[in-house]
Every structure is written in structure tokens, then in C-alpha cells.
mmCIF file of C-alpha atoms in Angstrom:
data_model
loop_
_atom_site.group_PDB
_atom_site.id
_atom_site.type_symbol
_atom_site.label_atom_id
_atom_site.label_comp_id
_atom_site.label_asym_id
_atom_site.label_seq_id
_atom_site.Cartn_x
_atom_site.Cartn_y
_atom_site.Cartn_z
ATOM 1 C CA ALA A 1 213.292 26.537 87.298
ATOM 2 C CA SER A 2 210.971 23.211 87.261
ATOM 3 C CA ALA A 3 207.737 22.660 89.226
ATOM 4 C CA PRO A 4 208.779 21.261 93.901
ATOM 5 C CA SER A 5 207.787 18.213 93.526
ATOM 6 C CA ARG A 6 205.204 16.682 96.007
ATOM 7 C CA ALA A 7 205.630 14.215 97.209
ATOM 8 C CA ALA A 8 202.957 11.338 96.754
ATOM 9 C CA THR A 9 199.987 11.030 99.722
ATOM 10 C CA PRO A 10 199.068 8.175 100.334
ATOM 11 C CA ALA A 11 195.588 7.498 99.389
ATOM 12 C CA THR A 12 193.570 7.122 102.712
ATOM 13 C CA THR A 13 191.435 3.584 102.559
ATOM 14 C CA ALA A 14 189.091 2.555 105.197
ATOM 15 C CA PRO A 15 190.598 -0.881 106.686
ATOM 16 C CA PRO A 16 189.300 -3.815 105.999
ATOM 17 C CA ALA A 17 185.876 -4.910 107.441
ATOM 18 C CA ALA A 18 186.828 -7.566 110.013
ATOM 19 C CA ALA A 19 186.177 -11.369 108.860
ATOM 20 C CA PRO A 20 182.752 -12.634 110.856
ATOM 21 C CA ARG A 21 184.308 -14.391 112.925
ATOM 22 C CA PHE A 22 182.170 -17.986 114.032
ATOM 23 C CA THR A 23 180.224 -18.068 117.868
ATOM 24 C CA ALA A 24 179.448 -21.279 119.424
ATOM 25 C CA LYS A 25 177.500 -20.981 122.930
ATOM 26 C CA THR A 26 175.962 -23.992 124.292
ATOM 27 C CA GLU A 27 172.763 -24.349 127.777
ATOM 28 C CA ARG A 28 170.703 -26.600 128.847
ATOM 29 C CA VAL A 29 168.019 -27.295 128.478
ATOM 30 C CA THR A 30 163.861 -27.457 130.083
ATOM 31 C CA ALA A 31 161.542 -29.935 129.462
ATOM 32 C CA ALA A 32 159.625 -26.495 128.762
ATOM 33 C CA ASP A 33 162.037 -25.143 125.993
ATOM 34 C CA LEU A 34 160.763 -28.258 124.086
ATOM 35 C CA PRO A 35 157.341 -28.003 124.085
ATOM 36 C CA HIS A 36 157.204 -30.273 120.714
ATOM 37 C CA SER A 37 160.005 -32.552 120.448
ATOM 38 C CA TRP A 38 160.376 -34.268 123.770
ATOM 39 C CA ARG A 39 157.810 -35.599 126.436
ATOM 40 C CA PRO A 40 157.723 -37.770 129.186
ATOM 41 C CA GLY A 41 158.839 -42.115 126.732
ATOM 42 C CA CYS A 42 161.381 -40.127 125.574
ATOM 43 C CA PRO A 43 164.537 -42.452 125.540
ATOM 44 C CA VAL A 44 166.579 -39.166 126.571
ATOM 45 C CA GLY A 45 165.918 -36.097 129.109
ATOM 46 C CA PRO A 46 165.729 -32.217 128.718
ATOM 47 C CA GLY A 47 169.116 -32.869 131.223
ATOM 48 C CA ASP A 48 170.472 -35.526 128.569
ATOM 49 C CA LEU A 49 169.689 -32.617 125.830
ATOM 50 C CA ARG A 50 172.153 -29.229 125.498
ATOM 51 C CA LEU A 51 170.492 -26.105 123.483
ATOM 52 C CA LEU A 52 173.154 -25.121 120.841
ATOM 53 C CA ARG A 53 173.642 -21.608 119.061
ATOM 54 C CA LEU A 54 175.697 -21.875 116.583
ATOM 55 C CA ALA A 55 176.927 -19.687 113.553
ATOM 56 C CA TYR A 56 176.879 -20.418 110.280
ATOM 57 C CA TRP A 57 177.107 -18.955 106.432
ATOM 58 C CA ASP A 58 173.472 -18.692 104.605
ATOM 59 C CA PHE A 59 172.693 -19.639 101.048
ATOM 60 C CA ALA A 60 173.482 -16.075 100.222
ATOM 61 C CA GLY A 61 176.364 -16.348 101.744
ATOM 62 C CA GLU A 62 175.104 -13.792 105.762
ATOM 63 C CA PRO A 63 176.816 -15.328 108.636
ATOM 64 C CA ARG A 64 173.656 -15.855 110.864
ATOM 65 C CA VAL A 65 173.051 -17.201 114.279
ATOM 66 C CA GLY A 66 171.512 -20.547 114.379
ATOM 67 C CA GLU A 67 169.485 -23.913 117.564
ATOM 68 C CA ILE A 68 169.460 -26.627 117.463
ATOM 69 C CA ILE A 69 169.537 -29.751 120.927
ATOM 70 C CA VAL A 70 171.795 -31.961 120.068
ATOM 71 C CA HIS A 71 172.665 -34.657 122.660
ATOM 72 C CA ARG A 72 174.681 -32.905 125.867
ATOM 73 C CA ASP A 73 178.144 -36.211 124.639
ATOM 74 C CA VAL A 74 178.772 -34.995 121.249
ATOM 75 C CA ALA A 75 177.897 -30.662 121.922
ATOM 76 C CA ALA A 76 181.236 -30.099 121.754
ATOM 77 C CA ASP A 77 181.869 -32.615 118.464
ATOM 78 C CA VAL A 78 178.785 -30.685 116.680
ATOM 79 C CA THR A 79 179.876 -27.463 117.379
ATOM 80 C CA ALA A 80 184.179 -29.072 115.782
ATOM 81 C CA VAL A 81 181.721 -29.377 113.054
ATOM 82 C CA PHE A 82 180.154 -26.616 112.714
ATOM 83 C CA ARG A 83 183.179 -24.041 113.267
ATOM 84 C CA ARG A 84 184.782 -26.822 110.416
ATOM 85 C CA LEU A 85 181.899 -26.063 108.392
ATOM 86 C CA PHE A 86 181.810 -21.588 109.639
ATOM 87 C CA ALA A 87 185.580 -21.821 107.895
ATOM 88 C CA ALA A 88 184.680 -23.409 104.919
ATOM 89 C CA ARG A 89 181.750 -21.335 104.557
ATOM 90 C CA PHE A 90 179.432 -23.701 103.719
ATOM 91 C CA PRO A 91 175.874 -22.961 102.592
ATOM 92 C CA ILE A 92 173.089 -23.517 105.602
ATOM 93 C CA ARG A 93 169.734 -23.090 104.479
ATOM 94 C CA ARG A 94 167.723 -22.771 108.617
ATOM 95 C CA LEU A 95 169.595 -24.043 111.686
ATOM 96 C CA ALA A 96 165.974 -23.491 114.102
ATOM 97 C CA LEU A 97 164.757 -26.186 116.926
ATOM 98 C CA VAL A 98 161.869 -28.658 115.221
ATOM 99 C CA ASP A 99 159.630 -27.435 117.917
ATOM 100 C CA GLU A 100 159.784 -23.751 115.991
ATOM 101 C CA TYR A 101 157.669 -26.639 113.418
ATOM 102 C CA GLY A 102 155.268 -28.161 115.630
ATOM 103 C CA GLY A 103 157.805 -30.786 116.469
ATOM 104 C CA SER A 104 157.238 -32.228 112.352
ATOM 105 C CA ASP A 105 159.706 -32.974 110.886
ATOM 106 C CA ASP A 106 157.885 -33.343 107.855
ATOM 107 C CA ARG A 107 157.779 -29.769 107.719
ATOM 108 C CA SER A 108 160.771 -29.009 108.822
ATOM 109 C CA MET A 109 162.583 -31.114 107.040
ATOM 110 C CA ALA A 110 160.729 -29.225 103.862
ATOM 111 C CA ALA A 111 161.338 -25.859 104.712
ATOM 112 C CA ASP A 112 165.085 -27.199 104.182
ATOM 113 C CA ASN A 113 165.877 -27.137 108.070
ATOM 114 C CA THR A 114 169.772 -27.979 109.924
ATOM 115 C CA SER A 115 167.324 -29.949 113.199
ATOM 116 C CA ALA A 116 168.955 -32.154 115.420
ATOM 117 C CA PHE A 117 166.929 -33.608 118.575
ATOM 118 C CA ASN A 118 163.238 -34.464 117.737
ATOM 119 C CA CYS A 119 161.229 -37.380 120.067
ATOM 120 C CA ARG A 120 160.337 -40.086 117.304
ATOM 121 C CA LYS A 121 160.185 -43.806 115.577
ATOM 122 C CA ALA A 122 162.787 -44.524 113.358
ATOM 123 C CA VAL A 123 161.205 -44.646 109.997
ATOM 124 C CA ALA A 124 163.028 -48.081 108.387
ATOM 125 C CA SER A 125 161.389 -51.101 108.051
ATOM 126 C CA GLY A 126 160.928 -53.788 111.074
ATOM 127 C CA PRO A 127 159.769 -53.329 114.651
ATOM 128 C CA PRO A 128 159.156 -49.280 115.502
ATOM 129 C CA ALA A 129 162.335 -48.176 117.252
ATOM 130 C CA TRP A 130 163.637 -44.901 118.307
ATOM 131 C CA SER A 131 165.572 -42.480 115.201
ATOM 132 C CA GLN A 132 168.560 -40.876 116.524
ATOM 133 C CA HIS A 133 167.392 -38.206 116.242
ATOM 134 C CA ALA A 134 165.229 -39.435 119.696
ATOM 135 C CA TYR A 135 168.777 -39.339 121.774
ATOM 136 C CA GLY A 136 170.121 -35.894 119.872
ATOM 137 C CA ARG A 137 172.360 -37.659 118.225
ATOM 138 C CA ALA A 138 171.463 -37.393 114.782
ATOM 139 C CA ILE A 139 171.786 -34.212 112.357
ATOM 140 C CA ASP A 140 169.800 -33.243 109.251
ATOM 141 C CA VAL A 141 171.809 -30.629 107.415
ATOM 142 C CA ASN A 142 169.474 -28.829 104.741
ATOM 143 C CA PRO A 143 167.959 -32.022 104.740
ATOM 144 C CA VAL A 144 166.080 -30.576 100.951
ATOM 145 C CA GLU A 145 169.515 -31.164 99.433
ATOM 146 C CA ASN A 146 170.804 -33.529 102.300
ATOM 147 C CA PRO A 147 166.990 -36.252 101.353
ATOM 148 C CA TYR A 148 166.665 -39.012 103.504
ATOM 149 C CA LEU A 149 165.714 -42.390 100.256
ATOM 150 C CA PHE A 150 164.095 -45.281 102.007
ATOM 151 C CA GLY A 151 162.482 -47.888 99.448
ATOM 152 C CA GLY A 152 162.382 -45.562 96.770
ATOM 153 C CA ARG A 153 160.924 -42.924 98.886
ATOM 154 C CA VAL A 154 163.018 -39.978 98.619
ATOM 155 C CA LEU A 155 162.139 -37.467 101.798
ATOM 156 C CA PRO A 156 161.409 -34.447 101.532
ATOM 157 C CA PRO A 157 159.264 -35.039 98.887
ATOM 158 C CA GLU A 158 161.036 -31.327 97.750
ATOM 159 C CA GLY A 159 164.517 -33.016 97.817
ATOM 160 C CA ALA A 160 163.696 -34.798 95.181
ATOM 161 C CA ALA A 161 165.746 -33.123 92.625
ATOM 162 C CA TYR A 162 168.999 -34.093 94.588
ATOM 163 C CA ARG A 163 169.272 -37.068 94.368
ATOM 164 C CA ASP A 164 171.539 -37.555 91.735
ATOM 165 C CA ARG A 165 174.450 -36.750 94.229
ATOM 166 C CA ASP A 166 176.844 -36.587 91.063
ATOM 167 C CA ASP A 167 175.488 -33.423 90.205
ATOM 168 C CA GLU A 168 176.857 -30.816 93.036
ATOM 169 C CA ARG A 169 175.471 -28.247 93.855
ATOM 170 C CA PRO A 170 175.949 -25.418 96.697
ATOM 171 C CA GLY A 171 174.423 -27.142 100.403
ATOM 172 C CA MET A 172 175.032 -30.330 99.111
ATOM 173 C CA ALA A 173 177.003 -32.748 102.042
ATOM 174 C CA VAL A 174 179.362 -34.493 98.774
#
């Protein structure tokens, strides 16, 4: 006699974890929210700016939520760009307000912080003029991996190793 056949029982497995989803929230700001990056005399007032709380991937591949201030007219476009960066799992080192660095672009860039609004003059030759950052219309993404080159200088200096744009590494805009 043969052994009774047993029906195969499926192995029990946990359902796959839901993939992290992109999140975004837009809020108004006041002067009190911008203690170091805004002052009277700036080309835009707090009413023209928006705080974006955006999901992003850090360099360890973990999802995070950070903050950035931009002009209200570009808030939807910036959110759309960050949605695409999130979908592509593009790594961002930090996404924090420049106010967390006392309004210092040098300190923010040295920390590889992605930021936008800061009421400051442009780093350029010629007469002083407002930077596009002073309008909330420019963003520095991973400034160490994507340094600003000006007159032979690398800003921030920590970005010197990334001058060669052919040597592609995570976090570089190529």
C-alpha cells in the first residue's frame, strides 16, 4: 500500500511591506519662521514664501522628510521635482532650512544641506545684486556633490573632489 498523499500547503509569508510613498505639505511662513534668513529690505516678504515639507531619500537609502523654503510661485514645481527625485531614489544628504545654520550659506553648504531661500547677495562679479536665493527661486541640491565654481574657487571647498563631473557618484546632478 502506498502512503496517503498530502496536499501541498502553501508556505505562510508576510505580505510585502508597502513601499514608502512621497509626501509633501505646503505651508505659509511668517517673519518669525525665518529668524536668520529674512529681514526687512529683502526683495520678497514672508507672505511670498512657502515652507515645503518633502519626502526624500538619504544617502543610506532611508526615506526622510525635510524642509525647504521657496517662493510661492514655484512651490508646486519644486514639489513636482522632488516627487521625481523621490521616485528615482536620488539621494539627498540633508534638507533643512538655512536658518538652522544661522542663515550662513557657508555653514549650510559645508554640511551638504540642500536649501533654497536665503536673503543674500549673489556670488558673482560686478556690482552687488540679489541672489535668486533671496527670491526663493534657486535651490542648491547636495552642494558638496554639486559645488558652485566661481573664478577658480569651489564653493563649498568640501566640494573640490567633485569638480570632475565625469566621475559620477551618488548625489551628483549629471
